[in-house]
N, CA and C atoms as an extended XYZ file, in Angstrom:
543
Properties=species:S:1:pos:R:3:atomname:S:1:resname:S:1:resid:I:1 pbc="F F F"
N        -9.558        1.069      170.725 N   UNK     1
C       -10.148        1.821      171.802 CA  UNK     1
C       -11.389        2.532      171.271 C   UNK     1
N       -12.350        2.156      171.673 N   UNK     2
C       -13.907        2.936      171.753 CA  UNK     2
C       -13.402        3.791      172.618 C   UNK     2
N       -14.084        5.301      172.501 N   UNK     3
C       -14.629        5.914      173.671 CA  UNK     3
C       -15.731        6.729      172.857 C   UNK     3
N       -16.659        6.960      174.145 N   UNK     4
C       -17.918        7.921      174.292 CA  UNK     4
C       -18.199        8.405      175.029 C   UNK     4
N       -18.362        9.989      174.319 N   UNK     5
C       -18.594       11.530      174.835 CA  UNK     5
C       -20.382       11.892      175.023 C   UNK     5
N       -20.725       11.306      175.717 N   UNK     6
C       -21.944       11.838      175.496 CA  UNK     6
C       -22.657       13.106      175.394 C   UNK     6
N       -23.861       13.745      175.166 N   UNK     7
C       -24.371       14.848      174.207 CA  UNK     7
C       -23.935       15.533      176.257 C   UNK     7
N       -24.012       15.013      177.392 N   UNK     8
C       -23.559       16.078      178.320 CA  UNK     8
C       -22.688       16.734      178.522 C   UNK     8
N       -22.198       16.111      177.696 N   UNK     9
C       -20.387       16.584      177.641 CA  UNK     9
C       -20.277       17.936      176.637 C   UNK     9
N       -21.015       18.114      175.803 N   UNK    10
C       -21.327       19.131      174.931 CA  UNK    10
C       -20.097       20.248      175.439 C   UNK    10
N       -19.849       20.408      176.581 N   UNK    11
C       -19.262       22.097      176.894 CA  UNK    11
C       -17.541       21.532      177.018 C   UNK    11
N       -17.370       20.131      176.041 N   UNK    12
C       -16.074       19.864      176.306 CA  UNK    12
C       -15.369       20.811      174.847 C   UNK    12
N       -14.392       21.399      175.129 N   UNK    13
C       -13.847       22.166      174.228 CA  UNK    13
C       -13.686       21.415      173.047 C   UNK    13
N       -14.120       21.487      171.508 N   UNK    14
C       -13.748       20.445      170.469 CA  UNK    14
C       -12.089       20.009      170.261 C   UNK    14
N       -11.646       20.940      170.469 N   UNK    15
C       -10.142       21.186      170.287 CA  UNK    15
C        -9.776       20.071      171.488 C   UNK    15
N        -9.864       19.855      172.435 N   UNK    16
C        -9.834       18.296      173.424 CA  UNK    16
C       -10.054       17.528      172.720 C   UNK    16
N       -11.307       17.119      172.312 N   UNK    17
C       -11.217       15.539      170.960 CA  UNK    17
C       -10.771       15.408      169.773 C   UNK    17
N       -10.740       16.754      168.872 N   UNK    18
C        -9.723       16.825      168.092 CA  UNK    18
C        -8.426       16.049      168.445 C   UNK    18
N        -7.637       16.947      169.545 N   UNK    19
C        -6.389       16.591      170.105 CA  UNK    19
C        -6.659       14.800      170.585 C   UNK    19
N        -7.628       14.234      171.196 N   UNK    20
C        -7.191       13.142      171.758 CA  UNK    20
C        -7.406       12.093      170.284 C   UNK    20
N        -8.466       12.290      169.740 N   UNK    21
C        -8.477       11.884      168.295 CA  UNK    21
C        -7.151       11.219      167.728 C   UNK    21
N        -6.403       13.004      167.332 N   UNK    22
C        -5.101       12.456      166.756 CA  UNK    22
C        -4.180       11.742      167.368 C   UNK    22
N        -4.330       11.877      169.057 N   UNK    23
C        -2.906       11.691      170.083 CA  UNK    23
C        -3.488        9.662      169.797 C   UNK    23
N        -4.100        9.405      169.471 N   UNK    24
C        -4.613        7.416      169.375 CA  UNK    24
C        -5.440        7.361      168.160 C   UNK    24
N        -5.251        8.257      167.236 N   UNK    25
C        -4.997        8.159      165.996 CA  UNK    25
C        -6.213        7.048      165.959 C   UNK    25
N        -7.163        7.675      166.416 N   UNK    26
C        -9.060        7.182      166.179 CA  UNK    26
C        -9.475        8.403      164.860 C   UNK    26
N       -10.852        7.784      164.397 N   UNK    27
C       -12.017        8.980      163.821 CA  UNK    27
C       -12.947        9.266      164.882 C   UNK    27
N       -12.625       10.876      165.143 N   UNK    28
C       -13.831       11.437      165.955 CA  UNK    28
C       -15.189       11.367      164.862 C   UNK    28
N       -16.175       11.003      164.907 N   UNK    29
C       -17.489       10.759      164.603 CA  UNK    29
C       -18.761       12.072      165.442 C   UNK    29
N       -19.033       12.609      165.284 N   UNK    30
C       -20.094       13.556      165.377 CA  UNK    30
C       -21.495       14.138      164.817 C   UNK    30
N       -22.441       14.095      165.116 N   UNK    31
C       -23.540       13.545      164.393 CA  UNK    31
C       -23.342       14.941      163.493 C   UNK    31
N       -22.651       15.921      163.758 N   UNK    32
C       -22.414       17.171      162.383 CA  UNK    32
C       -21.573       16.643      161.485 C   UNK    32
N       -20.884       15.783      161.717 N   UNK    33
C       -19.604       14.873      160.668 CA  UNK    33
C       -20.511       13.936      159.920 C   UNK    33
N       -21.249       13.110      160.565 N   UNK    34
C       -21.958       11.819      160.216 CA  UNK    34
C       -23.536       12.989      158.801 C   UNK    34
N       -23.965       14.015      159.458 N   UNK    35
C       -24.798       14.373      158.672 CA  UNK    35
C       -24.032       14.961      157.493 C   UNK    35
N       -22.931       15.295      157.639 N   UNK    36
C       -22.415       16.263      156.819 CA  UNK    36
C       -22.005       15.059      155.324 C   UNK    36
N       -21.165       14.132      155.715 N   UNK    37
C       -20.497       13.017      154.915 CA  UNK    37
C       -21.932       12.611      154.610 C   UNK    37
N       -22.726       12.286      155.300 N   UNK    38
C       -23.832       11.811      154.130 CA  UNK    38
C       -24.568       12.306      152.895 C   UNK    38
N       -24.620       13.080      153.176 N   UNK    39
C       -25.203       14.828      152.437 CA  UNK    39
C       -24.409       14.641      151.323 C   UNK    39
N       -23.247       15.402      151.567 N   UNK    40
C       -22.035       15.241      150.355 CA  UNK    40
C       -22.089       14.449      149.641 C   UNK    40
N       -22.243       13.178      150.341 N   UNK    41
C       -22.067       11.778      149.317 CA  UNK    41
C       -23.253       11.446      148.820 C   UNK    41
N       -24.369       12.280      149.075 N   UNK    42
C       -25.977       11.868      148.127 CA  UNK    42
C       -25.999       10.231      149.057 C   UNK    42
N       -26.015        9.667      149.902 N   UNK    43
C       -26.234        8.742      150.176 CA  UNK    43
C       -27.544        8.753      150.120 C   UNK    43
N       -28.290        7.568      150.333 N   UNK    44
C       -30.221        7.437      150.298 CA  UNK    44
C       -30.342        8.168      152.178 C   UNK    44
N       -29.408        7.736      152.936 N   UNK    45
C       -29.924        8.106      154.149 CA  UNK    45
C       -29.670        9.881      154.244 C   UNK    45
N       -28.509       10.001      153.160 N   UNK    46
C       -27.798       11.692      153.358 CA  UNK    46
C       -28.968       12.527      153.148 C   UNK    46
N       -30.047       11.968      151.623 N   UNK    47
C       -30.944       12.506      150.947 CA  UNK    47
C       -32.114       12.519      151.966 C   UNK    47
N       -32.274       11.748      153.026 N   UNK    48
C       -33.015       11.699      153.699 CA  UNK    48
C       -33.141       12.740      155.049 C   UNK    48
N       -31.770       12.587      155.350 N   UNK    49
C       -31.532       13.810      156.423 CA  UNK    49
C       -32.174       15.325      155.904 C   UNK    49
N       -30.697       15.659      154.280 N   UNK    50
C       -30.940       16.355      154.123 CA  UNK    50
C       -32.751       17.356      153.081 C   UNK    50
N       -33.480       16.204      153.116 N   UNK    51
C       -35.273       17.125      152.913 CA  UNK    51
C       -35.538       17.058      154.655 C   UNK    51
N       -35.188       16.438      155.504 N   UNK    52
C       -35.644       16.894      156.873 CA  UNK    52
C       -35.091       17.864      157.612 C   UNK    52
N       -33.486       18.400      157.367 N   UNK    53
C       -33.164       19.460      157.654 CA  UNK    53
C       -34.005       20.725      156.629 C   UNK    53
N       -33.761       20.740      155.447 N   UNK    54
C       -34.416       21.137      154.137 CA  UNK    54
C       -35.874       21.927      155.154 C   UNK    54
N       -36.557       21.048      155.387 N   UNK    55
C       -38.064       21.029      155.556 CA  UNK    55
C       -38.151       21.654      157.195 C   UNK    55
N       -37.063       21.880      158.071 N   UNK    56
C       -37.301       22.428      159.273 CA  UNK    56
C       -37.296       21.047      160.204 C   UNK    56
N       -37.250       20.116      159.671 N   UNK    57
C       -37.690       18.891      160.398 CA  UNK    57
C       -36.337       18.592      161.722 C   UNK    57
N       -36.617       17.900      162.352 N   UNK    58
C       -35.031       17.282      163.331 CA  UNK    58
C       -34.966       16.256      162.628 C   UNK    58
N       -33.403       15.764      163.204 N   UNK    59
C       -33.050       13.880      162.415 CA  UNK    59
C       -33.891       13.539      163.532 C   UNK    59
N       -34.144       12.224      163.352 N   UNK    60
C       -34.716       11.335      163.928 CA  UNK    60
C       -33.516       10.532      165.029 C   UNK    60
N       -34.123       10.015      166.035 N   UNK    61
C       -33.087        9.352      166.417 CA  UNK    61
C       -32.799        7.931      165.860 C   UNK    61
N       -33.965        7.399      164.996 N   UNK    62
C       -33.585        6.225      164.037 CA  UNK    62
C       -32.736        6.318      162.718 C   UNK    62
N       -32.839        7.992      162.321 N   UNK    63
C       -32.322        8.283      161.363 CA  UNK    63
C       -30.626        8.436      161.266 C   UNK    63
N       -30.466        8.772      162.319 N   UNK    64
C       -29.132        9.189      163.217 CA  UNK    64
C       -28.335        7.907      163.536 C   UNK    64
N       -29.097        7.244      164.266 N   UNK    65
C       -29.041        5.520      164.455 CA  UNK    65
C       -28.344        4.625      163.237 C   UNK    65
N       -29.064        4.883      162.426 N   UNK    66
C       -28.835        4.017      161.375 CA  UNK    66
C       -27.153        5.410      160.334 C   UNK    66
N       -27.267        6.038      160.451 N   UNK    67
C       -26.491        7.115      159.939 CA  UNK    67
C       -25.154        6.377      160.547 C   UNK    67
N       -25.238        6.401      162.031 N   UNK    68
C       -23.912        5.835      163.197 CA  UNK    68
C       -23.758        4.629      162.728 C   UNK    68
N       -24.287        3.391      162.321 N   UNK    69
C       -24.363        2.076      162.174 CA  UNK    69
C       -23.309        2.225      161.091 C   UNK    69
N       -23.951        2.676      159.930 N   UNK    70
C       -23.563        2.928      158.494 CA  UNK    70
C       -21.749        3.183      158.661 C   UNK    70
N       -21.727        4.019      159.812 N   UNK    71
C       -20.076        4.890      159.805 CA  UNK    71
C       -19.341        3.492      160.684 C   UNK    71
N       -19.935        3.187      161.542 N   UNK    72
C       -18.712        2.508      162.696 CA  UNK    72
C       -18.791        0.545      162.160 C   UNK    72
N       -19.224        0.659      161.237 N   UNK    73
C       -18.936       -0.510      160.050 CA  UNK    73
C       -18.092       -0.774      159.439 C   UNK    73
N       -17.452        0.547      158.733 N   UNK    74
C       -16.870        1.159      157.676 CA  UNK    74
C       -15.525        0.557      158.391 C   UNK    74
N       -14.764        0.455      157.335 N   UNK    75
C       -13.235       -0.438      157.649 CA  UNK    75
C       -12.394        0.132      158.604 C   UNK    75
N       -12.167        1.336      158.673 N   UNK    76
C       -11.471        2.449      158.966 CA  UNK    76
C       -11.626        2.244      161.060 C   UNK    76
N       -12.851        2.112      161.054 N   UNK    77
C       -13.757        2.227      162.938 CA  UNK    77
C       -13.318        0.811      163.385 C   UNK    77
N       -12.992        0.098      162.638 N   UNK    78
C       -12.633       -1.318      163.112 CA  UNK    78
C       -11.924       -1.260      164.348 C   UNK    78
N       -10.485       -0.442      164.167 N   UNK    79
C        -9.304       -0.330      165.273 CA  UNK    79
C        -9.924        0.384      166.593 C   UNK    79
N       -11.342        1.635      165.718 N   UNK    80
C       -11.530        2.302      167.292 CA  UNK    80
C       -12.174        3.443      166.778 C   UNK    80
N       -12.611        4.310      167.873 N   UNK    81
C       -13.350        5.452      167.157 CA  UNK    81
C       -13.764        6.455      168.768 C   UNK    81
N       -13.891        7.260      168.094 N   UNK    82
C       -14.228        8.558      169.600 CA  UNK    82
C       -15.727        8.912      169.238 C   UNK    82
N       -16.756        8.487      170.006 N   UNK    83
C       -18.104        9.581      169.590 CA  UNK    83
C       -18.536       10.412      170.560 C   UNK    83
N       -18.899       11.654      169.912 N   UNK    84
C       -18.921       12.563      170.580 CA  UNK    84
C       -20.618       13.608      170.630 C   UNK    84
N       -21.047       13.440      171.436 N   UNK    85
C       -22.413       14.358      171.693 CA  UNK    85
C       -23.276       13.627      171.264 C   UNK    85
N       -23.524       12.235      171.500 N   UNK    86
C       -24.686       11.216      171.947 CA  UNK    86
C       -24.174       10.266      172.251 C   UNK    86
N       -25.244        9.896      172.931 N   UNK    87
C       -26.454       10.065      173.535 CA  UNK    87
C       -26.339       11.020      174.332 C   UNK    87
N       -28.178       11.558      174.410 N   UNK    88
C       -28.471       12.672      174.650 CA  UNK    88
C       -29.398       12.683      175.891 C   UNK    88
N       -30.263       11.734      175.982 N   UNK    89
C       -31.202       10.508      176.615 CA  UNK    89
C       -30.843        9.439      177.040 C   UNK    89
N       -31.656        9.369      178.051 N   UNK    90
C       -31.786        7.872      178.175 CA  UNK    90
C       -32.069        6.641      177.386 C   UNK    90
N       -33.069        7.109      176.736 N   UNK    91
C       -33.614        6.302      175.412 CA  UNK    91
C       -32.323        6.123      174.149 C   UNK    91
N       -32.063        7.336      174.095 N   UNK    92
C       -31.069        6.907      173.069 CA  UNK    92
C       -29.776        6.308      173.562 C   UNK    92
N       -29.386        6.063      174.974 N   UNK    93
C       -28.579        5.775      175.121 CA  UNK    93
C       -28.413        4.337      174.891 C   UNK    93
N       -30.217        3.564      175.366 N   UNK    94
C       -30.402        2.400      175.216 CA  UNK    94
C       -30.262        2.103      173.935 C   UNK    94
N       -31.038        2.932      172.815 N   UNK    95
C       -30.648        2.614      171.164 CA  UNK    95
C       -29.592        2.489      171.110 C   UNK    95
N       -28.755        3.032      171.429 N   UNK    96
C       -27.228        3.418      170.823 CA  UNK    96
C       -26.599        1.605      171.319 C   UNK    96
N       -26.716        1.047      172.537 N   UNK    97
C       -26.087       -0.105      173.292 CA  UNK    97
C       -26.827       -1.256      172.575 C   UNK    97
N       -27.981       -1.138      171.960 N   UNK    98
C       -28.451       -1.971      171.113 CA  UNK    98
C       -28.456       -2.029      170.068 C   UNK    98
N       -27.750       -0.956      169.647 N   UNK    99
C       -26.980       -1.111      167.685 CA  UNK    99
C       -25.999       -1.668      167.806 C   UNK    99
N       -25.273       -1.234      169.230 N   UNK   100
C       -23.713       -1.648      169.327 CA  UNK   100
C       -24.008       -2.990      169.357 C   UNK   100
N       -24.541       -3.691      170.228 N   UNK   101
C       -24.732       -5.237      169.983 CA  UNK   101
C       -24.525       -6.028      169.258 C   UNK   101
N       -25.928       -5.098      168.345 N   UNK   102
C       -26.227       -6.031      166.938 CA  UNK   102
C       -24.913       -5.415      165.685 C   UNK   102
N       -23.926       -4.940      166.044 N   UNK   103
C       -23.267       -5.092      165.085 CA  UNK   103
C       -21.941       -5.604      166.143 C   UNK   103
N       -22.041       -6.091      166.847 N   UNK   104
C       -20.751       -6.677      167.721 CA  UNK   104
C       -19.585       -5.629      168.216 C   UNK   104
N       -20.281       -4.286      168.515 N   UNK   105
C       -19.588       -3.244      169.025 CA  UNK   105
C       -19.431       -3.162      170.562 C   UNK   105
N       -18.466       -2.412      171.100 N   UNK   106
C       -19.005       -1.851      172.467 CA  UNK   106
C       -18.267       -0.873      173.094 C   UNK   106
N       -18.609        0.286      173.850 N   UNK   107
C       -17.375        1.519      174.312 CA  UNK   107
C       -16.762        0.944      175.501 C   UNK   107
N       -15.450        1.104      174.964 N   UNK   108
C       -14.758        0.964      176.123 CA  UNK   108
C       -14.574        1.712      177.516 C   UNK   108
N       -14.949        3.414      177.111 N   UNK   109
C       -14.671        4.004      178.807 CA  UNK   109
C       -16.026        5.040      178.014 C   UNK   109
N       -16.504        6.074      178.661 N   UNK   110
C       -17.401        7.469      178.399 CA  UNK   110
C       -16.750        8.185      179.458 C   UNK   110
N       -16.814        8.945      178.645 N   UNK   111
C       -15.921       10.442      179.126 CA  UNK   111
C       -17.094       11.584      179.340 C   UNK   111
N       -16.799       12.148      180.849 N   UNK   112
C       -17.840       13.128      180.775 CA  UNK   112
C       -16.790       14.455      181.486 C   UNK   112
N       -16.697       15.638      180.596 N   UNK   113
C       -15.546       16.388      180.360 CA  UNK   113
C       -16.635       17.523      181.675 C   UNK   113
N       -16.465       17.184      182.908 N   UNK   114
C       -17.380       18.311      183.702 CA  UNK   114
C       -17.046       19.363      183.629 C   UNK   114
N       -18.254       20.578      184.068 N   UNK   115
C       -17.843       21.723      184.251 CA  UNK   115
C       -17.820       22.292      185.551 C   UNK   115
N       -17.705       23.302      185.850 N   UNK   116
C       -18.116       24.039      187.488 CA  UNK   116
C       -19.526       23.842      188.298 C   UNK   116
N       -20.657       23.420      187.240 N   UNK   117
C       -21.775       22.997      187.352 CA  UNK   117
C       -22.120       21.257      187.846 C   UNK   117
N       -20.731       20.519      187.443 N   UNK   118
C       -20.974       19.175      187.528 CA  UNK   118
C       -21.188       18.627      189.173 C   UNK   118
N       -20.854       19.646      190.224 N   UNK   119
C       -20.805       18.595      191.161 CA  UNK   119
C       -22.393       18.889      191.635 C   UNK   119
N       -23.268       19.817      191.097 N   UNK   120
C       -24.768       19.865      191.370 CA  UNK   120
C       -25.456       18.751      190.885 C   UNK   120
N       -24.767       18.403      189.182 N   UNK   121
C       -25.013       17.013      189.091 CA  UNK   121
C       -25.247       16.318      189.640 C   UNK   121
N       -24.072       15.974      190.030 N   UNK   122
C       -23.917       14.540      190.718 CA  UNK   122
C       -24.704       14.851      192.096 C   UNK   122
N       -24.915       15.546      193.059 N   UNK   123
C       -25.695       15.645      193.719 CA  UNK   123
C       -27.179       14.791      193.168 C   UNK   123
N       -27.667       16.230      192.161 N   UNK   124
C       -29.300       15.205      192.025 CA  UNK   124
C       -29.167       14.140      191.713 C   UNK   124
N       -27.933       13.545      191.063 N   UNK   125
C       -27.643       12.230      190.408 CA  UNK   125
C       -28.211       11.365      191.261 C   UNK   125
N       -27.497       11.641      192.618 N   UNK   126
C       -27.387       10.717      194.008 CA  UNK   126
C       -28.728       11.441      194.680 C   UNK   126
N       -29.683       11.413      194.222 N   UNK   127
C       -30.771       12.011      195.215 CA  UNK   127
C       -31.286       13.196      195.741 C   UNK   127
N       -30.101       14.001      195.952 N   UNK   128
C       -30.606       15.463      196.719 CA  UNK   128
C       -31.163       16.284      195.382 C   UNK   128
N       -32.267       16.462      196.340 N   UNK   129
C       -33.416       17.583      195.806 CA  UNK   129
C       -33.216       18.874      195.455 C   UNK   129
N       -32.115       19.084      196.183 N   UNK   130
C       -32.002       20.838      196.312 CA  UNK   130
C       -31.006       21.214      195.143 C   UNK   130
N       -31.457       21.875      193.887 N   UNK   131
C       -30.463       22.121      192.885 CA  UNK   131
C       -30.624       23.649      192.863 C   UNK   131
N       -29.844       24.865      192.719 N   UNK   132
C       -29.534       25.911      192.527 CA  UNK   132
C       -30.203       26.676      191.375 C   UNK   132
N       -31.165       27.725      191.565 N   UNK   133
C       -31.614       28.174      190.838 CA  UNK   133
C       -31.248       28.928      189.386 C   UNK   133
N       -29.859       28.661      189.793 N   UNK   134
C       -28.795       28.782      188.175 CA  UNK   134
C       -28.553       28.164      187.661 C   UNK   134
N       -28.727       26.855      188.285 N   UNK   135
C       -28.749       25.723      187.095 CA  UNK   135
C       -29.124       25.444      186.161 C   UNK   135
N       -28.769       25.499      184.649 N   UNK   136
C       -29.332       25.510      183.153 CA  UNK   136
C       -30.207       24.839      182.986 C   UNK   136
N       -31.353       24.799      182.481 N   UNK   137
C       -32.679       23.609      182.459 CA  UNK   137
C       -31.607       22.762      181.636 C   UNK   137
N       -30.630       22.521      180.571 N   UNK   138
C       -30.381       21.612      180.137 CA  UNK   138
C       -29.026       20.589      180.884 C   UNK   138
N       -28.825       21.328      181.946 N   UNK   139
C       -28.067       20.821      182.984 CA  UNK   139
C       -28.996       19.629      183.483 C   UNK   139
N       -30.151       20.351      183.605 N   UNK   140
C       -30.826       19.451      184.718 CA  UNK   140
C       -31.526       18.344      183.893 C   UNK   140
N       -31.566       18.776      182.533 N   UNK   141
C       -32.521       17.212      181.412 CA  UNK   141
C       -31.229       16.407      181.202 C   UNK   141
N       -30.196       16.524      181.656 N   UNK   142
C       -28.832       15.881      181.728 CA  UNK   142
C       -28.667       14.552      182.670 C   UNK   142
N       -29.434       14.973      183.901 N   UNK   143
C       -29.284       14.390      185.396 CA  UNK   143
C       -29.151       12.511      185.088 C   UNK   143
N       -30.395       12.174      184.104 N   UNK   144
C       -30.283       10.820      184.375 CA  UNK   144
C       -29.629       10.164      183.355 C   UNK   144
N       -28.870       10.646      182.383 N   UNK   145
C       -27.760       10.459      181.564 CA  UNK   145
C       -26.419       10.353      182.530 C   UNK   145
N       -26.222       11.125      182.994 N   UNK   146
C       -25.434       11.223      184.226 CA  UNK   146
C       -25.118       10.458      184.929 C   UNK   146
N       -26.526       10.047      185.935 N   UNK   147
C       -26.343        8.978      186.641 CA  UNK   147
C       -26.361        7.481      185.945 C   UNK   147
N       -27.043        7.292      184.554 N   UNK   148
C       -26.452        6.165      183.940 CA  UNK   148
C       -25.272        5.794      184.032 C   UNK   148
N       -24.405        6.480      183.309 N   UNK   149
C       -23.296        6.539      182.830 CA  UNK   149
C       -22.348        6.720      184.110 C   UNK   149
N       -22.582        7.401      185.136 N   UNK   150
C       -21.909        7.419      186.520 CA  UNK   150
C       -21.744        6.313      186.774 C   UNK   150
N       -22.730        5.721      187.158 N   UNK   151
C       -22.691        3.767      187.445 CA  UNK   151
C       -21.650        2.889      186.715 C   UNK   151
N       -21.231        3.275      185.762 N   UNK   152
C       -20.579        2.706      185.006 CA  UNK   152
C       -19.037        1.839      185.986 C   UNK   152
N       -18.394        1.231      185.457 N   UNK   153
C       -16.938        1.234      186.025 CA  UNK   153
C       -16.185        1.398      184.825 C   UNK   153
N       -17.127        1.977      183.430 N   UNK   154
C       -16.305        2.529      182.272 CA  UNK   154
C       -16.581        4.150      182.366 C   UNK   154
N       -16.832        5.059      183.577 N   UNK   155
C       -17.108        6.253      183.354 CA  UNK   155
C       -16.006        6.961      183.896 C   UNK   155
N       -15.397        8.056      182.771 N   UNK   156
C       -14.695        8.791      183.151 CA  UNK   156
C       -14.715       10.251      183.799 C   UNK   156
N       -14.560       11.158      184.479 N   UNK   157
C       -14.744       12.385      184.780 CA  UNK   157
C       -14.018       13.062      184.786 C   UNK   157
N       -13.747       14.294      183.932 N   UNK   158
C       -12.377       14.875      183.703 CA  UNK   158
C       -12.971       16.522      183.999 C   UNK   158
N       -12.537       17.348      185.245 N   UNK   159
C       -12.648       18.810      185.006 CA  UNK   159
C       -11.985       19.377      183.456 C   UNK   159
N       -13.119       20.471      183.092 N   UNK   160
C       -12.834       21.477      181.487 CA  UNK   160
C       -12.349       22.731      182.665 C   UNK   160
N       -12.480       22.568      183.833 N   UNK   161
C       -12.228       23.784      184.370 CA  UNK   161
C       -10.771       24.266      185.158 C   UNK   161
N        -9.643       23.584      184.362 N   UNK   162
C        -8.272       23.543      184.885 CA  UNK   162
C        -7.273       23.566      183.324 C   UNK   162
N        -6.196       23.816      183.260 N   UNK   163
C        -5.971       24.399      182.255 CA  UNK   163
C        -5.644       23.047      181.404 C   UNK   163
N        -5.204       22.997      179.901 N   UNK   164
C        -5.675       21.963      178.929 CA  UNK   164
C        -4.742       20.992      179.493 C   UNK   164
N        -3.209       21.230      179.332 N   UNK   165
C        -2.341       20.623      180.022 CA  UNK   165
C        -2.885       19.363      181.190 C   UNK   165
N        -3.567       19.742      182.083 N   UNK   166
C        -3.945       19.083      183.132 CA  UNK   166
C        -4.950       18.245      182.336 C   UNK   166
N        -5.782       18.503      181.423 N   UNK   167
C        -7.430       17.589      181.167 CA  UNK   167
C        -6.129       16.921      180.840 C   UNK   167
N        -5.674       16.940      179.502 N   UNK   168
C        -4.428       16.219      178.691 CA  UNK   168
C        -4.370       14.993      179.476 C   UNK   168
N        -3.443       15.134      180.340 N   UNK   169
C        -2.932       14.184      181.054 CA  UNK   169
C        -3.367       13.323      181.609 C   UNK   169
N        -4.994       13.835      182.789 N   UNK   170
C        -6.101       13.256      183.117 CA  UNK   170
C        -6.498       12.189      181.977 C   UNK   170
N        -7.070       12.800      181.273 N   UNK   171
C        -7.119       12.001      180.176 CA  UNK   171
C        -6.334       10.602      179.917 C   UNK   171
N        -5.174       10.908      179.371 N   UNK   172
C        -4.123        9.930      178.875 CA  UNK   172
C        -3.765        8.559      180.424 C   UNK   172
N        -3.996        9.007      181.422 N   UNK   173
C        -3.410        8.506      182.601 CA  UNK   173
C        -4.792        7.303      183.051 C   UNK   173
N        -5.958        7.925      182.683 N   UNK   174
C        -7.155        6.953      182.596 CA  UNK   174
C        -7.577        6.370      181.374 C   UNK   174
N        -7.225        6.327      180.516 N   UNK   175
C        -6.926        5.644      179.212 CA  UNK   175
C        -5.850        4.869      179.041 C   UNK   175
N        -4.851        4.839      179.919 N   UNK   176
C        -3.479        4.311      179.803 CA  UNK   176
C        -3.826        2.461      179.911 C   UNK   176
N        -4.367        2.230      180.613 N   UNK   177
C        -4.473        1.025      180.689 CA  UNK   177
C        -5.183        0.037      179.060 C   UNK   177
N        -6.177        0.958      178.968 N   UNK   178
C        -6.649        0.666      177.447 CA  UNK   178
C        -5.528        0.061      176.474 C   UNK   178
N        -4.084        1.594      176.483 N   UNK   179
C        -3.639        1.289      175.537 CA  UNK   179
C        -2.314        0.316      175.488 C   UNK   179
N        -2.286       -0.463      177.004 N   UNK   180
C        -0.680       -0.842      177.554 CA  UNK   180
C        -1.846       -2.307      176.874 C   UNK   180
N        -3.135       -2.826      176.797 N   UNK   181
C        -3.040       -4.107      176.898 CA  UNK   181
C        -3.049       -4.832      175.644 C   UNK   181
């Protein structure tokens, strides 16, 4: 079982992928995990991150790219893997579906863990203009990640705004089919 959390999902409690992690006994992958293990290990790409963190710099999204490639190779990602907080973009979402390719990958469902804010989403998702002047600017650089991934018939939508018990289950009950076949 693939799944992917994309960077909108950000306000999903970690302690949720932790937990679903262990409950199908995947590696959650996170580009703070992926920078961190490289670093540690002096890899050429770790050494690379780390003079661009070093230097004030951002990763790159090729840098990151190739960082993800490097991990979901590795023997271990074979059975399955959870990623969590990318894509962030559109663009990277397309990078990300064209690494998966070229290494014969692909996600099985994306999980987007909404909040109280999500059904404004999906509004602009679907067209309407009128978004609420409380809406987070990074709510709204969200919108066409959103509606990508909405389109899907691998997209999941789970309220963060009902108690864990309930995501839990949500969860497990739309994944169930994944794991019966």
């Amino acid at each position: 079982m693939r799944l992917l959390v994309p960077g909108f999902s950000l306000s999903t409690p970690q302690s949720r992928l932790v937990d679903l992690a262990e409950y199908y006994d995947l590696p959650l992958v996170t580009l703070n995990s992926l920078l961190t293990q490289a670093i540690r290990e002096k890899t050429c790409l770790g050494d690379h991150a780390r003079q661009c963190l070093e230097s004030g710099q951002l990763i790159s999204n090729d840098l990151f790219l190739q960082l993800l490639e490097e991990r979901l190779t590795e023997a271990d990602m074979y059975r399955g893997w959870i990623l969590a907080g990318f894509p962030r973009t559109l663009n990277q979402a397309a990078a990300l579906n064209s690494m998966l390719l070229d290494i014969g990958q692909t996600y099985d469902r994306v999980i987007h863990f909404k909040s109280a804010n999500h059904h404004h989403l999906v509004s602009l998702a679907n067209g309407q203009p009128d978004y609420p002047d409380y809406l987070p600017e990074h709510k709204i650089l969200q919108i066409p990640l959103v509606k990508f991934y909405s389109r899907l018939r691998l997209f999941i939508s789970v309220s963060c705004d009902v108690p864990l018990a309930i995501v839990d289950n949500a969860l497990k009950s739309s994944l169930r089919e994944l794991t019966e076949a």
